[in-house]
């Protein structure tokens, strides 16, 4: 793709699955015309679950309809409900709060680390109270949360640890994969995630076989998978599509290569943009343990001006969370009046994400970095 003026480097690439078009069409035909006529929770879903379970070394992996649904299933399986509290980051995606509320519990917002933008363990511990049942840190953008400290914190206070690793598949910290630090972790397979697909889907991963059994039951209206129309619990409709399972099995072999390309692009951005901190543009660090290359996010003091400059030069960008969660009308009733989360508020004001996907060409990546650099140095 040309990066000359008038040609857009898209943030959400329309050709993300272009190389896999034949495999996708074949999956639709194979599942649609198969003798079993099994379109959800069939053998392909089971194969995908086993593949990810074995890849991670987990006790089990349970496919479901989305990353959001995965969080809901985990919280439900843990028995979290009315009267309970769950500590969550004040900055991040809506499901961090909405899934807690949907279970009848209350999200308690804690501030984030100003550098990683993930939940601050000290702030989380300060938020623990008599009704706290769980901690729910989230990996965000390209950084994993400080899971060793959260694991220790959860153990110290006898809390459940739910790891929102929806956008961190492929990341590791201290040799342990994202998703396996908590009592349960979740992945999302939506388009732009590191193991994204052209549809909705998610996965619960856990080292707790009994918790996995409960999640598996809850995802299909409380049925145990052996006797249909016997409902052991009030469950959910959170089932996985066989076409998408077939497609994900096809793409699994190439995941490491795609992750490596994402990491390569991220490293180039960081090397080029590191000097701009003095100009009010802060880039993530190069390399390091606990990195997950979902999107590449800068913190820019003049975020909106930078975004306009990039657009003028044919580069599409995205601002993921322009408000903190406590500032959202849906979640404000859960926040104490007058409370502040200064690091979360700063991140909401300054964050801007650059294109990051495996088939970005080198010339495109260079053009993006050049354009950010030129903005910073020409607009002191």
Coordinates of C-alpha atoms in Angstrom, one line a residue:
X1 CA 0.0 0.0 0.0
X2 CA 1.3 3.4 -0.9
X3 CA 1.8 5.8 2.0
X4 CA 1.8 8.9 -0.2
X5 CA -0.5 11.7 0.6
X6 CA -4.1 10.7 0.0
X7 CA -3.6 7.0 0.7
X8 CA -4.6 5.8 4.2
X9 CA -2.7 3.5 6.4
X10 CA -5.8 2.1 8.1
X11 CA -6.0 1.4 11.8
X12 CA -8.4 -1.6 11.3
X13 CA -6.9 -3.3 8.2
X14 CA -9.7 -4.5 5.9
X15 CA -7.4 -7.2 4.5
X16 CA -6.4 -8.6 7.9
X17 CA -7.6 -12.1 6.8
X18 CA -7.1 -11.7 3.1
X19 CA -4.5 -14.5 2.9
X20 CA -6.9 -16.9 4.7
X21 CA -9.9 -16.3 2.5
X22 CA -9.8 -19.7 0.9
X23 CA -9.5 -21.4 4.3
X24 CA -12.5 -19.4 5.6
X25 CA -14.7 -20.2 2.7
X26 CA -13.8 -23.9 3.0
X27 CA -14.6 -23.8 6.7
X28 CA -18.1 -22.4 5.9
X29 CA -18.7 -25.0 3.3
X30 CA -17.4 -27.9 5.4
X31 CA -19.4 -27.0 8.5
X32 CA -22.5 -25.9 6.6
X33 CA -22.7 -29.1 4.6
X34 CA -21.4 -31.6 7.1
X35 CA -23.5 -34.6 7.9
X36 CA -23.5 -33.8 11.6
X37 CA -25.1 -30.3 11.0
X38 CA -23.3 -29.2 14.2
X39 CA -22.8 -25.5 14.1
X40 CA -21.9 -24.7 17.8
X41 CA -19.9 -26.5 20.4
X42 CA -18.9 -29.4 18.1
X43 CA -15.7 -31.3 17.6
X44 CA -13.8 -28.4 16.1
X45 CA -14.5 -26.2 19.2
X46 CA -13.3 -29.1 21.4
X47 CA -10.1 -29.4 19.2
X48 CA -9.4 -25.6 19.6
X49 CA -9.9 -25.9 23.3
X50 CA -7.5 -28.8 23.6
X51 CA -4.9 -27.0 21.3
X52 CA -4.9 -23.9 23.5
X53 CA -5.0 -25.9 26.7
X54 CA -1.9 -27.9 25.7
X55 CA -0.1 -24.9 24.3
X56 CA -0.5 -23.1 27.6
X57 CA -0.1 -26.0 30.0
X58 CA -3.5 -25.1 31.5
X59 CA -5.9 -27.5 33.2
X60 CA -8.6 -26.6 30.8
X61 CA -9.6 -24.0 28.2
X62 CA -13.3 -23.3 27.6
X63 CA -14.4 -21.5 24.4
X64 CA -17.3 -19.0 24.6
X65 CA -19.0 -16.3 22.7
X66 CA -16.7 -13.3 23.5
X67 CA -14.1 -12.0 25.9
X68 CA -16.8 -10.1 27.8
X69 CA -18.9 -13.2 28.1
X70 CA -15.8 -15.1 29.4
X71 CA -15.5 -12.6 32.3
X72 CA -19.1 -13.0 33.1
X73 CA -18.8 -16.8 33.1
X74 CA -15.8 -16.7 35.4
X75 CA -17.4 -14.3 37.9
X76 CA -20.6 -16.4 37.9
X77 CA -18.6 -19.7 38.3
X78 CA -16.9 -18.1 41.3
X79 CA -20.2 -17.3 42.9
X80 CA -19.7 -13.6 43.0
X81 CA -23.0 -11.8 43.3
X82 CA -25.0 -9.3 45.3
X83 CA -23.2 -7.8 48.3
X84 CA -19.8 -8.6 46.9
X85 CA -17.1 -6.2 45.6
X86 CA -14.5 -6.6 42.9
X87 CA -11.5 -4.3 42.6
X88 CA -11.0 -3.2 39.0
X89 CA -8.9 -0.6 37.2
X90 CA -10.3 2.9 36.7
X91 CA -9.0 2.9 33.2
X92 CA -9.9 0.3 30.6
X93 CA -12.7 -1.3 28.7
X94 CA -16.3 -1.2 29.8
X95 CA -16.6 -5.0 30.6
X96 CA -14.3 -4.5 33.6
X97 CA -17.2 -2.8 35.3
X98 CA -20.2 -4.0 33.4
X99 CA -19.6 -7.8 34.0
X100 CA -19.2 -7.2 37.7
X101 CA -22.5 -5.2 37.8
X102 CA -24.3 -7.8 35.7
X103 CA -23.5 -10.4 38.4
X104 CA -25.1 -8.1 41.0
X105 CA -21.8 -7.1 42.6
X106 CA -20.1 -3.7 42.8
X107 CA -16.9 -2.7 41.0
X108 CA -14.5 -0.7 43.2
X109 CA -12.3 1.4 41.0
X110 CA -8.6 1.8 41.8
X111 CA -6.0 3.9 40.0
X112 CA -3.5 2.7 37.5
X113 CA 0.3 2.8 37.2
X114 CA 1.2 5.9 35.2
X115 CA 3.8 4.0 33.1
X116 CA 2.2 0.6 32.3
X117 CA -1.4 2.0 32.5
X118 CA -2.4 -1.2 34.3
X119 CA -4.0 -1.5 37.7
X120 CA -1.6 -0.3 40.4
X121 CA -1.2 -3.1 43.1
X122 CA -0.8 -0.6 45.9
X123 CA -4.0 1.2 44.9
X124 CA -5.7 -2.1 44.6
X125 CA -4.7 -3.1 48.0
X126 CA -6.0 0.2 49.4
X127 CA -9.4 -0.6 47.8
X128 CA -9.8 -4.0 49.4
X129 CA -12.5 -4.0 52.0
X130 CA -14.7 -6.3 54.1
X131 CA -16.9 -7.2 51.1
X132 CA -14.1 -7.6 48.5
X133 CA -14.3 -11.0 46.9
X134 CA -12.0 -10.7 43.9
X135 CA -9.3 -8.6 42.1
X136 CA -9.6 -8.1 38.4
X137 CA -6.4 -6.6 36.9
X138 CA -6.3 -6.2 33.1
X139 CA -3.4 -6.2 30.7
X140 CA -3.7 -3.2 28.4
X141 CA -2.4 -2.1 25.0
X142 CA 1.1 -3.7 25.1
X143 CA 1.8 -4.2 28.8
X144 CA 0.9 -7.0 31.2
X145 CA -0.1 -6.0 34.8
X146 CA 2.2 -6.8 37.7
X147 CA 0.7 -10.3 38.1
X148 CA 3.3 -11.6 40.7
X149 CA 2.2 -8.8 43.1
X150 CA -1.5 -9.4 42.3
X151 CA -1.1 -13.1 42.9
X152 CA 0.5 -12.4 46.3
X153 CA -2.1 -9.8 47.1
X154 CA -4.9 -12.2 46.3
X155 CA -3.4 -14.9 48.4
X156 CA -2.7 -12.6 51.3
X157 CA -6.3 -11.5 51.5
X158 CA -7.9 -14.8 50.4
X159 CA -9.4 -13.2 47.3
X160 CA -10.1 -14.7 43.9
X161 CA -7.9 -13.4 41.1
X162 CA -9.5 -12.9 37.7
X163 CA -7.0 -12.0 35.0
X164 CA -8.4 -10.0 32.1
X165 CA -5.9 -11.1 29.5
X166 CA -8.4 -10.5 26.6
X167 CA -5.8 -8.7 24.6
X168 CA -2.6 -10.3 25.8
X169 CA -2.7 -13.7 24.2
X170 CA 0.9 -14.6 23.4
X171 CA 2.4 -12.5 26.3
X172 CA 4.4 -14.0 29.1
X173 CA 5.6 -12.7 32.4
X174 CA 8.4 -14.5 34.4
X175 CA 7.9 -17.5 32.1
X176 CA 4.2 -17.8 32.7
X177 CA 1.7 -17.1 29.9
X178 CA -0.9 -14.3 30.2
X179 CA -4.1 -15.9 31.5
X180 CA -2.5 -18.4 33.9
X181 CA -1.5 -16.0 36.7
X182 CA -5.1 -15.8 37.9
X183 CA -7.5 -18.4 39.2
X184 CA -8.9 -17.9 35.7
X185 CA -7.9 -15.8 32.7
X186 CA -9.8 -14.8 29.6
X187 CA -8.9 -14.2 25.9
X188 CA -10.8 -12.4 23.2
X189 CA -10.7 -13.4 19.5
X190 CA -12.3 -10.3 18.1
X191 CA -10.8 -9.0 14.8
X192 CA -7.8 -6.9 16.0
X193 CA -6.7 -9.0 19.0
X194 CA -3.4 -11.0 18.7
X195 CA -5.3 -14.2 17.8
X196 CA -8.3 -12.3 16.2
X197 CA -10.8 -13.7 13.8
X198 CA -13.6 -12.3 11.6
X199 CA -16.2 -12.7 14.3
X200 CA -16.8 -12.7 18.0
X201 CA -15.3 -15.3 20.4
X202 CA -13.4 -15.8 23.5
X203 CA -11.8 -18.4 25.8
X204 CA -11.5 -19.0 29.5
X205 CA -8.2 -20.6 30.6
X206 CA -7.5 -21.9 34.0
X207 CA -5.5 -24.2 36.2
X208 CA -8.6 -25.1 38.2
X209 CA -10.4 -28.0 36.6
X210 CA -13.5 -27.6 38.8
X211 CA -13.8 -23.9 37.9
X212 CA -13.5 -24.9 34.3
X213 CA -16.3 -27.4 34.7
X214 CA -18.6 -24.8 36.1
X215 CA -17.7 -22.3 33.3
X216 CA -18.4 -25.1 30.7
X217 CA -21.8 -25.7 32.2
X218 CA -22.7 -22.0 32.5
X219 CA -21.8 -21.2 28.9
X220 CA -24.6 -23.5 27.7
X221 CA -27.7 -22.6 29.8
X222 CA -26.4 -24.6 32.8
X223 CA -26.3 -28.0 31.0
X224 CA -23.4 -30.3 31.8
X225 CA -22.9 -31.5 28.2
X226 CA -24.0 -35.1 28.9
X227 CA -27.7 -34.8 29.3
X228 CA -29.5 -32.2 27.2
X229 CA -32.4 -30.2 28.6
X230 CA -31.2 -30.8 32.2
X231 CA -30.2 -27.5 33.6
X232 CA -28.1 -27.6 36.8
X233 CA -27.6 -23.9 37.1
X234 CA -29.0 -20.7 35.7
X235 CA -26.6 -20.3 32.9
X236 CA -25.9 -18.2 29.8
X237 CA -25.9 -18.5 26.0
X238 CA -22.2 -18.2 25.4
X239 CA -21.4 -20.8 22.9
X240 CA -18.7 -21.0 20.3
X241 CA -19.1 -21.2 16.5
X242 CA -17.8 -24.3 14.7
X243 CA -16.9 -22.3 11.6
X244 CA -14.7 -19.9 13.6
X245 CA -13.2 -22.8 15.5
X246 CA -12.2 -24.4 12.2
X247 CA -10.7 -21.1 11.1
X248 CA -8.8 -20.5 14.3
X249 CA -7.3 -24.0 14.1
X250 CA -6.1 -23.2 10.6
X251 CA -4.5 -20.0 11.8
X252 CA -2.9 -21.3 15.0
X253 CA 0.3 -22.5 13.3
X254 CA 1.0 -19.0 12.1
X255 CA 0.4 -17.3 15.5
X256 CA 4.0 -17.2 16.6
X257 CA 5.1 -15.6 13.3
X258 CA 2.4 -13.0 13.6
X259 CA 3.3 -12.2 17.2
X260 CA 6.9 -11.9 16.2
X261 CA 6.0 -9.4 13.5
X262 CA 3.9 -7.4 16.0
X263 CA 6.8 -7.3 18.4
X264 CA 9.2 -6.2 15.6
X265 CA 7.0 -3.3 14.7
X266 CA 6.6 -2.3 18.3
X267 CA 10.3 -2.3 18.9
X268 CA 10.9 -0.1 15.8
X269 CA 8.3 2.4 17.0
X270 CA 9.8 2.5 20.5
X271 CA 13.3 2.9 19.2
X272 CA 12.4 5.8 16.9
X273 CA 10.0 7.5 19.3
X274 CA 11.8 7.1 22.7
X275 CA 13.6 10.5 22.3
X276 CA 10.2 12.3 22.1
X277 CA 9.5 12.1 25.8
X278 CA 11.0 15.6 26.2
X279 CA 8.5 16.8 23.6
X280 CA 5.5 15.5 25.4
X281 CA 5.1 12.1 23.6
X282 CA 5.8 9.0 25.7
X283 CA 6.3 5.7 23.9
X284 CA 6.2 2.2 25.5
X285 CA 9.6 0.8 26.4
X286 CA 11.5 -1.4 23.9
X287 CA 11.3 -5.1 24.8
X288 CA 11.2 -6.3 28.3
X289 CA 9.3 -9.1 30.1
X290 CA 5.5 -8.9 30.2
X291 CA 5.0 -7.4 26.8
X292 CA 1.9 -8.2 24.7
X293 CA 1.7 -6.4 21.4
X294 CA -2.0 -5.9 20.9
X295 CA -2.0 -2.2 19.9
X296 CA 0.8 0.4 20.2
X297 CA -0.2 3.3 22.4
X298 CA 1.5 6.6 22.9
X299 CA 0.7 9.1 25.6
X300 CA 0.7 12.6 24.0
X301 CA 0.1 15.9 25.7
X302 CA -1.3 17.3 22.5
X303 CA -3.1 14.1 21.6
X304 CA -5.8 15.6 19.4
X305 CA -3.3 17.8 17.4
X306 CA -1.1 14.7 16.9
X307 CA -4.1 12.7 15.7
X308 CA -5.1 15.4 13.2
X309 CA -1.5 15.6 12.0
X310 CA -1.4 11.9 11.4
X311 CA -4.7 11.9 9.6
X312 CA -3.4 14.7 7.3
X313 CA -0.5 12.4 6.4
X314 CA -2.7 9.4 5.6
X315 CA -2.4 7.6 8.9
X316 CA -5.5 6.4 10.8
X317 CA -5.3 6.2 14.6
X318 CA -7.6 5.2 17.5
X319 CA -8.4 6.5 20.9
X320 CA -9.6 3.6 22.9
X321 CA -10.7 5.0 26.3
X322 CA -11.3 8.8 26.3
X323 CA -13.0 8.6 29.6
X324 CA -12.2 6.7 32.8
X325 CA -14.7 4.1 33.9
X326 CA -15.9 6.0 36.9
X327 CA -16.6 8.9 34.6
X328 CA -18.9 6.8 32.4
X329 CA -22.6 7.5 33.0
X330 CA -23.3 3.8 33.4
X331 CA -20.7 3.3 36.1
X332 CA -20.7 6.6 37.9
X333 CA -23.2 5.5 40.5
X334 CA -20.6 2.9 41.7
X335 CA -18.0 5.6 42.3
X336 CA -17.7 7.5 45.6
X337 CA -18.7 11.2 45.2
X338 CA -15.7 13.4 44.6
X339 CA -13.2 10.6 44.3
X340 CA -10.3 11.0 41.8
X341 CA -8.1 8.6 39.9
X342 CA -5.4 11.0 38.6
X343 CA -3.3 8.5 36.6
X344 CA -6.4 7.1 34.9
X345 CA -7.6 10.6 34.1
X346 CA -4.3 11.5 32.6
X347 CA -4.2 8.3 30.5
X348 CA -7.7 9.0 29.2
X349 CA -6.7 12.5 28.1
X350 CA -3.4 11.5 26.4
X351 CA -3.7 8.0 24.9
X352 CA -3.5 7.5 21.2
X353 CA -2.9 4.2 19.4
X354 CA -1.0 3.7 16.1
X355 CA -1.6 1.0 13.5
X356 CA -0.1 -2.4 14.6
X357 CA -0.9 -5.6 12.6
X358 CA 1.4 -8.3 11.2
X359 CA 1.2 -7.4 7.5
X360 CA 2.0 -3.7 7.9
X361 CA 4.9 -3.1 5.4
X362 CA 8.2 -1.7 6.5
X363 CA 7.7 1.5 4.5
X364 CA 4.3 2.0 6.2
X365 CA 5.8 1.5 9.7
X366 CA 8.6 4.0 8.8
X367 CA 6.1 6.5 7.5
X368 CA 4.1 6.3 10.7
X369 CA 7.2 6.8 12.9
X370 CA 8.5 9.6 10.7
X371 CA 5.2 11.4 10.9
X372 CA 5.0 11.2 14.7
X373 CA 8.6 12.3 15.0
X374 CA 8.1 15.2 12.6
X375 CA 5.1 16.4 14.6
X376 CA 6.9 16.4 17.9
X377 CA 10.0 18.2 16.6
X378 CA 8.2 20.8 14.4
X379 CA 5.6 21.6 17.0
X380 CA 7.5 22.2 20.3

